[in-house]
């Protein structure tokens, strides 16, 4: 019996595998039960669950490629738009240098599409009136009643022609009624449809206040820069704006007018609002005359909120526009069907691989099947965790990657088992063959699998979304494959060769030395092969190895000559 | 499977030996013929690119009662009279209509018109729009990926095997696989879609993987016991290829089985275009990759190395000793 150290080592490694598996399940359990963000089933990509995918290309006005910062901001702008349209669980990601991928469950209506692709619009509008966000009033009976929808017959044209953007005569009877009935929870501020020269009803970011605003007086192009900083005196966070020449002049006019309202106590008409995509992101009060085009906005900012506002002003000012690169809708039934096809194909593929392994490798085939099973469990739980932590979604291409990987994984075992068999053919004992075969096979597997992982990484970095899913699953399974190989297959082999079935080389074990052309009595003691199936060549090769070690230089030369002769005639007749 | 074992034993010992290196001139002629043929195929049968590469709009009507193709053209023309349409019946029950690029509004209207014409729910009509830049981007990215991957692989293999000649042989073998696979694709008239491109990229990984396994055995045979073996360099390479032949066969079978399952299912169960496209290219690629490793990469490596002075003189010594031994007996 061999020393027990490989056995102990094997048990320890297997225990490690159980621990790793346990920890992975624990992590996901934490995600499911504690954070309530994870799930026990993998998240599916759009092509498997159905939905709409729109790929937009962001373009700056001057045609220059947008920076990563601008892209992130553009994605944030689109996210707000999608959220505003009442679609939940949309997935918005930037991809490559210029693309934004919007994935929406279900079919996106035309309004949502229009909203998504309209360009970012930042406007400055004077405030005419403001109230809390509620669209209800308390009636005589003491109950809250929603304001009725405005009567269409109400007067919609100003009685007197407004003289400036702050003129109260903009507020017609109809607009007043609309303003009161406006529901911030269900806003209708489509950025594509807000006329610049008309008043606008808009809610603030938090949905806590609503504003009745005058026509736009300046747009985002007036701003050249916006940064978050601290007031040198009070240390409070503020947002510092820099305007261009035209902006400075126009803002000066607005500032003069609004500052006068402040002095006259005409609140809230001393406020002006920054409106991004039809939402008020800030509505500061004019605190003085600003004629140098460098206003700063102060308030109860934190560093984060100041930075957000600065970014919104800066990037909202950039007239980023979006062109649709591709859009497609997959119906939910089609997605489910595709997933079904994938799963069935996977199961059939798995069954075929199992049957073939069992035929060719007999009982060793069972180890292949067991390893693939362990691999399946680990891959599944890791995909669940990745869905939670990284937002990984399994796409159809990803499923294909998983199915293809079954075959690739089985190959590591083929390399290993063929190696063991080669060692057996060299006349080694089964236990020694497993150790030596492992030593050689692992080198081969490490180098060849690194090439696979390299391919997956390069694909993942360079490819677009469809290819990414595939590269990701292929890379992931290759990594898990190598892991399983070291931490499951090899230790299991080490243990199994200590059993009589495998260690004794049972004909059904797949490790029958006799069938493999070698026979041993005990360690390092060989006798000639008597069976017909054992090739003479094996014996010759083995004897040559043995003989080589004991030869003198002169003998070796002679043997070399003989060997050369033998391999050239292939018959191998002759004495040793 | 005693016969398989015996076959393996004989290959291992060298009793049975396929002349992968010995007859390499023949294999190279065949390989060159295949590559030239693959390059010529598109001249006769232009490669079909899918709509993702050409740009356009595509509508799929799921399982309508009638599969009359005229109905589709009529419906499209009722919205855009000048549109060119290509209508096909997919997997016997769905109607797929490809048109020029349409605006969003037109797309909506065509979807509605199709649903109406075939008497199905609007939900059963899926539409997609692909801008012309999309395919261009994918192609450019894929080519970049290919170039970077090849460069890195070349480097890693050269470092691992300590000879750039193995990298060169492996990569030439790889290009061989790629060209032939695309040739087969073109010959069969399959459309090249983004999914097929994924498949081609996977083949790269698979082909290199396969070559690496065989080359590792070659490395072992030519360095570890090469000096005393009494074999010429070419014979050592050939023995290594033969010794790994059972593995090569088993690997390609096992790798092809699941992929074949996808193909099989995809062919009978409809609508799994992505899966079918990916698996088709991989299936063809696996077979070509196995062939290429055995008949192109390994003999090529032997060809590259044989003229090195050290190897040349050793081979000469082995041959001389062999002659002498024959004379002695």
mmCIF file of N, CA and C in Angstrom, chain A residues 372-442:
data_model
loop_
_atom_site.group_PDB
_atom_site.id
_atom_site.type_symbol
_atom_site.label_atom_id
_atom_site.label_comp_id
_atom_site.label_asym_id
_atom_site.label_seq_id
_atom_site.Cartn_x
_atom_site.Cartn_y
_atom_site.Cartn_z
ATOM 1 N N UNK A 372 -18.493 16.882 -14.342
ATOM 2 C CA UNK A 372 -19.347 17.838 -15.058
ATOM 3 C C UNK A 372 -20.528 18.237 -14.172
ATOM 4 N N UNK A 373 -21.020 17.289 -13.381
ATOM 5 C CA UNK A 373 -22.126 17.605 -12.479
ATOM 6 C C UNK A 373 -21.691 18.630 -11.431
ATOM 7 N N UNK A 374 -20.519 18.410 -10.826
ATOM 8 C CA UNK A 374 -20.016 19.351 -9.828
ATOM 9 C C UNK A 374 -19.833 20.722 -10.477
ATOM 10 N N UNK A 375 -19.293 20.684 -11.677
ATOM 11 C CA UNK A 375 -19.082 21.907 -12.438
ATOM 12 C C UNK A 375 -20.400 22.638 -12.684
ATOM 13 N N UNK A 376 -21.430 21.860 -13.038
ATOM 14 C CA UNK A 376 -22.741 22.461 -13.282
ATOM 15 C C UNK A 376 -23.243 23.189 -12.050
ATOM 16 N N UNK A 377 -23.110 22.537 -10.888
ATOM 17 C CA UNK A 377 -23.587 23.140 -9.644
ATOM 18 C C UNK A 377 -22.838 24.441 -9.358
ATOM 19 N N UNK A 378 -21.498 24.394 -9.479
ATOM 20 C CA UNK A 378 -20.698 25.590 -9.191
ATOM 21 C C UNK A 378 -21.008 26.718 -10.182
ATOM 22 N N UNK A 379 -21.104 26.363 -11.468
ATOM 23 C CA UNK A 379 -21.384 27.383 -12.476
ATOM 24 C C UNK A 379 -22.730 28.051 -12.194
ATOM 25 N N UNK A 380 -23.712 27.224 -11.861
ATOM 26 C CA UNK A 380 -25.050 27.741 -11.591
ATOM 27 C C UNK A 380 -25.042 28.761 -10.458
ATOM 28 N N UNK A 381 -24.416 28.371 -9.348
ATOM 29 C CA UNK A 381 -24.465 29.264 -8.189
ATOM 30 C C UNK A 381 -23.641 30.520 -8.451
ATOM 31 N N UNK A 382 -22.534 30.373 -9.204
ATOM 32 C CA UNK A 382 -21.713 31.547 -9.497
ATOM 33 C C UNK A 382 -22.477 32.514 -10.413
ATOM 34 N N UNK A 383 -23.211 31.965 -11.355
ATOM 35 C CA UNK A 383 -24.002 32.834 -12.231
ATOM 36 C C UNK A 383 -25.078 33.571 -11.433
ATOM 37 N N UNK A 384 -25.669 32.874 -10.453
ATOM 38 C CA UNK A 384 -26.657 33.532 -9.580
ATOM 39 C C UNK A 384 -26.004 34.686 -8.820
ATOM 40 N N UNK A 385 -24.802 34.424 -8.291
ATOM 41 C CA UNK A 385 -24.123 35.463 -7.510
ATOM 42 C C UNK A 385 -23.716 36.620 -8.416
ATOM 43 N N UNK A 386 -23.224 36.296 -9.611
ATOM 44 C CA UNK A 386 -22.806 37.359 -10.536
ATOM 45 C C UNK A 386 -23.994 38.213 -10.976
ATOM 46 N N UNK A 387 -25.151 37.573 -11.095
ATOM 47 C CA UNK A 387 -26.349 38.328 -11.457
ATOM 48 C C UNK A 387 -26.631 39.372 -10.383
ATOM 49 N N UNK A 388 -26.377 38.981 -9.157
ATOM 50 C CA UNK A 388 -26.640 39.883 -8.038
ATOM 51 C C UNK A 388 -25.554 40.958 -7.940
ATOM 52 N N UNK A 389 -24.294 40.546 -7.940
ATOM 53 C CA UNK A 389 -23.212 41.489 -7.694
ATOM 54 C C UNK A 389 -22.845 42.326 -8.908
ATOM 55 N N UNK A 390 -22.890 41.728 -10.112
ATOM 56 C CA UNK A 390 -22.413 42.429 -11.296
ATOM 57 C C UNK A 390 -23.502 42.665 -12.324
ATOM 58 N N UNK A 391 -24.715 42.245 -12.019
ATOM 59 C CA UNK A 391 -25.801 42.416 -12.988
ATOM 60 C C UNK A 391 -25.642 41.531 -14.209
ATOM 61 N N UNK A 392 -24.977 40.393 -14.027
ATOM 62 C CA UNK A 392 -24.794 39.494 -15.164
ATOM 63 C C UNK A 392 -26.121 38.856 -15.553
ATOM 64 N N UNK A 393 -26.399 38.903 -16.835
ATOM 65 C CA UNK A 393 -27.631 38.285 -17.317
ATOM 66 C C UNK A 393 -27.309 37.249 -18.365
ATOM 67 N N UNK A 394 -27.895 36.108 -18.209
ATOM 68 C CA UNK A 394 -27.617 35.006 -19.117
ATOM 69 C C UNK A 394 -28.361 35.223 -20.432
ATOM 70 N N UNK A 395 -27.598 35.322 -21.508
ATOM 71 C CA UNK A 395 -28.220 35.503 -22.816
ATOM 72 C C UNK A 395 -28.184 34.181 -23.566
ATOM 73 N N UNK A 396 -28.797 34.190 -24.721
ATOM 74 C CA UNK A 396 -28.817 32.977 -25.529
ATOM 75 C C UNK A 396 -27.395 32.579 -25.913
ATOM 76 N N UNK A 397 -26.586 33.571 -26.272
ATOM 77 C CA UNK A 397 -25.194 33.276 -26.614
ATOM 78 C C UNK A 397 -24.478 32.698 -25.394
ATOM 79 N N UNK A 398 -24.838 33.183 -24.215
ATOM 80 C CA UNK A 398 -24.258 32.650 -22.985
ATOM 81 C C UNK A 398 -24.632 31.192 -22.787
ATOM 82 N N UNK A 399 -25.883 30.876 -23.065
ATOM 83 C CA UNK A 399 -26.331 29.486 -22.958
ATOM 84 C C UNK A 399 -25.534 28.618 -23.931
ATOM 85 N N UNK A 400 -25.341 29.156 -25.149
ATOM 86 C CA UNK A 400 -24.536 28.414 -26.128
ATOM 87 C C UNK A 400 -23.130 28.181 -25.575
ATOM 88 N N UNK A 401 -22.568 29.208 -24.944
ATOM 89 C CA UNK A 401 -21.244 29.077 -24.345
ATOM 90 C C UNK A 401 -21.216 27.954 -23.324
ATOM 91 N N UNK A 402 -22.274 27.868 -22.512
ATOM 92 C CA UNK A 402 -22.337 26.821 -21.484
ATOM 93 C C UNK A 402 -22.402 25.437 -22.124
ATOM 94 N N UNK A 403 -23.198 25.313 -23.168
ATOM 95 C CA UNK A 403 -23.348 24.004 -23.815
ATOM 96 C C UNK A 403 -22.032 23.588 -24.475
ATOM 97 N N UNK A 404 -21.439 24.546 -25.186
ATOM 98 C CA UNK A 404 -20.174 24.251 -25.856
ATOM 99 C C UNK A 404 -19.113 23.839 -24.828
ATOM 100 N N UNK A 405 -19.189 24.459 -23.658
ATOM 101 C CA UNK A 405 -18.164 24.182 -22.647
ATOM 102 C C UNK A 405 -18.227 22.751 -22.136
ATOM 103 N N UNK A 406 -19.400 22.100 -22.254
ATOM 104 C CA UNK A 406 -19.494 20.709 -21.783
ATOM 105 C C UNK A 406 -18.427 19.870 -22.488
ATOM 106 N N UNK A 407 -18.362 20.043 -23.804
ATOM 107 C CA UNK A 407 -17.398 19.288 -24.586
ATOM 108 C C UNK A 407 -15.965 19.672 -24.251
ATOM 109 N N UNK A 408 -15.747 20.983 -24.059
ATOM 110 C CA UNK A 408 -14.390 21.445 -23.776
ATOM 111 C C UNK A 408 -13.924 20.937 -22.414
ATOM 112 N N UNK A 409 -14.861 20.889 -21.472
ATOM 113 C CA UNK A 409 -14.519 20.431 -20.130
ATOM 114 C C UNK A 409 -14.150 18.953 -20.170
ATOM 115 N N UNK A 410 -14.964 18.190 -20.891
ATOM 116 C CA UNK A 410 -14.702 16.755 -20.949
ATOM 117 C C UNK A 410 -13.312 16.498 -21.509
ATOM 118 N N UNK A 411 -12.831 17.412 -22.329
ATOM 119 C CA UNK A 411 -11.524 17.193 -22.927
ATOM 120 C C UNK A 411 -10.397 17.167 -21.899
ATOM 121 N N UNK A 412 -10.480 17.964 -20.855
ATOM 122 C CA UNK A 412 -9.407 17.928 -19.844
ATOM 123 C C UNK A 412 -9.278 16.522 -19.294
ATOM 124 N N UNK A 413 -10.428 15.864 -19.131
ATOM 125 C CA UNK A 413 -10.389 14.515 -18.567
ATOM 126 C C UNK A 413 -9.797 13.534 -19.560
ATOM 127 N N UNK A 414 -10.120 13.771 -20.815
ATOM 128 C CA UNK A 414 -9.567 12.879 -21.828
ATOM 129 C C UNK A 414 -8.045 12.983 -21.822
ATOM 130 N N UNK A 415 -7.554 14.207 -21.761
ATOM 131 C CA UNK A 415 -6.097 14.404 -21.708
ATOM 132 C C UNK A 415 -5.519 13.667 -20.499
ATOM 133 N N UNK A 416 -6.175 13.823 -19.350
ATOM 134 C CA UNK A 416 -5.697 13.214 -18.104
ATOM 135 C C UNK A 416 -5.737 11.686 -18.191
ATOM 136 N N UNK A 417 -6.883 11.152 -18.585
ATOM 137 C CA UNK A 417 -7.021 9.693 -18.600
ATOM 138 C C UNK A 417 -6.100 9.053 -19.636
ATOM 139 N N UNK A 418 -5.955 9.713 -20.785
ATOM 140 C CA UNK A 418 -5.048 9.164 -21.788
ATOM 141 C C UNK A 418 -3.624 9.143 -21.250
ATOM 142 N N UNK A 419 -3.287 10.149 -20.467
ATOM 143 C CA UNK A 419 -1.968 10.206 -19.847
ATOM 144 C C UNK A 419 -1.761 9.050 -18.878
ATOM 145 N N UNK A 420 -2.793 8.815 -18.052
ATOM 146 C CA UNK A 420 -2.697 7.713 -17.096
ATOM 147 C C UNK A 420 -2.505 6.407 -17.855
ATOM 148 N N UNK A 421 -3.260 6.254 -18.929
ATOM 149 C CA UNK A 421 -3.165 5.035 -19.709
ATOM 150 C C UNK A 421 -1.762 4.888 -20.318
ATOM 151 N N UNK A 422 -1.216 6.007 -20.789
ATOM 152 C CA UNK A 422 0.141 5.968 -21.331
ATOM 153 C C UNK A 422 1.131 5.490 -20.278
ATOM 154 N N UNK A 423 0.960 5.998 -19.066
ATOM 155 C CA UNK A 423 1.867 5.603 -17.983
ATOM 156 C C UNK A 423 1.697 4.114 -17.688
ATOM 157 N N UNK A 424 0.457 3.644 -17.752
ATOM 158 C CA UNK A 424 0.210 2.214 -17.531
ATOM 159 C C UNK A 424 0.886 1.380 -18.608
ATOM 160 N N UNK A 425 0.823 1.901 -19.817
ATOM 161 C CA UNK A 425 1.453 1.185 -20.926
ATOM 162 C C UNK A 425 2.960 1.106 -20.736
ATOM 163 N N UNK A 426 3.484 2.100 -20.029
ATOM 164 C CA UNK A 426 4.909 2.069 -19.734
ATOM 165 C C UNK A 426 5.217 1.105 -18.606
ATOM 166 N N UNK A 427 4.190 0.459 -18.077
ATOM 167 C CA UNK A 427 4.410 -0.566 -17.079
ATOM 168 C C UNK A 427 4.376 -0.073 -15.647
ATOM 169 N N UNK A 428 3.858 1.127 -15.435
ATOM 170 C CA UNK A 428 3.807 1.616 -14.052
ATOM 171 C C UNK A 428 2.624 1.012 -13.317
ATOM 172 N N UNK A 429 2.702 1.013 -12.008
ATOM 173 C CA UNK A 429 1.567 0.555 -11.216
ATOM 174 C C UNK A 429 0.451 1.587 -11.357
ATOM 175 N N UNK A 430 -0.767 1.171 -11.055
ATOM 176 C CA UNK A 430 -1.890 2.081 -11.268
ATOM 177 C C UNK A 430 -1.772 3.336 -10.417
ATOM 178 N N UNK A 431 -1.395 3.152 -9.141
ATOM 179 C CA UNK A 431 -1.260 4.343 -8.294
ATOM 180 C C UNK A 431 -0.181 5.272 -8.828
ATOM 181 N N UNK A 432 0.928 4.696 -9.254
ATOM 182 C CA UNK A 432 2.014 5.526 -9.779
ATOM 183 C C UNK A 432 1.583 6.196 -11.080
ATOM 184 N N UNK A 433 0.829 5.450 -11.884
ATOM 185 C CA UNK A 433 0.385 6.005 -13.162
ATOM 186 C C UNK A 433 -0.513 7.213 -12.942
ATOM 187 N N UNK A 434 -1.379 7.140 -11.907
ATOM 188 C CA UNK A 434 -2.272 8.262 -11.627
ATOM 189 C C UNK A 434 -1.459 9.488 -11.221
ATOM 190 N N UNK A 435 -0.450 9.287 -10.365
ATOM 191 C CA UNK A 435 0.363 10.419 -9.921
ATOM 192 C C UNK A 435 1.191 10.998 -11.067
ATOM 193 N N UNK A 436 1.882 10.109 -11.800
ATOM 194 C CA UNK A 436 2.740 10.592 -12.877
ATOM 195 C C UNK A 436 1.923 11.154 -14.037
ATOM 196 N N UNK A 437 0.816 10.469 -14.327
ATOM 197 C CA UNK A 437 -0.062 10.953 -15.394
ATOM 198 C C UNK A 437 -0.562 12.344 -15.054
ATOM 199 N N UNK A 438 -0.910 12.556 -13.797
ATOM 200 C CA UNK A 438 -1.370 13.862 -13.339
ATOM 201 C C UNK A 438 -0.283 14.909 -13.517
ATOM 202 N N UNK A 439 0.937 14.544 -13.106
ATOM 203 C CA UNK A 439 2.053 15.478 -13.204
ATOM 204 C C UNK A 439 2.243 15.982 -14.628
ATOM 205 N N UNK A 440 2.087 15.074 -15.588
ATOM 206 C CA UNK A 440 2.278 15.479 -16.980
ATOM 207 C C UNK A 440 1.031 16.147 -17.540
ATOM 208 N N UNK A 441 -0.134 15.600 -17.212
ATOM 209 C CA UNK A 441 -1.367 16.136 -17.790
ATOM 210 C C UNK A 441 -1.613 17.565 -17.326
ATOM 211 N N UNK A 442 -1.261 17.851 -16.071
ATOM 212 C CA UNK A 442 -1.631 19.181 -15.570
ATOM 213 C C UNK A 442 -0.872 20.286 -16.305
#
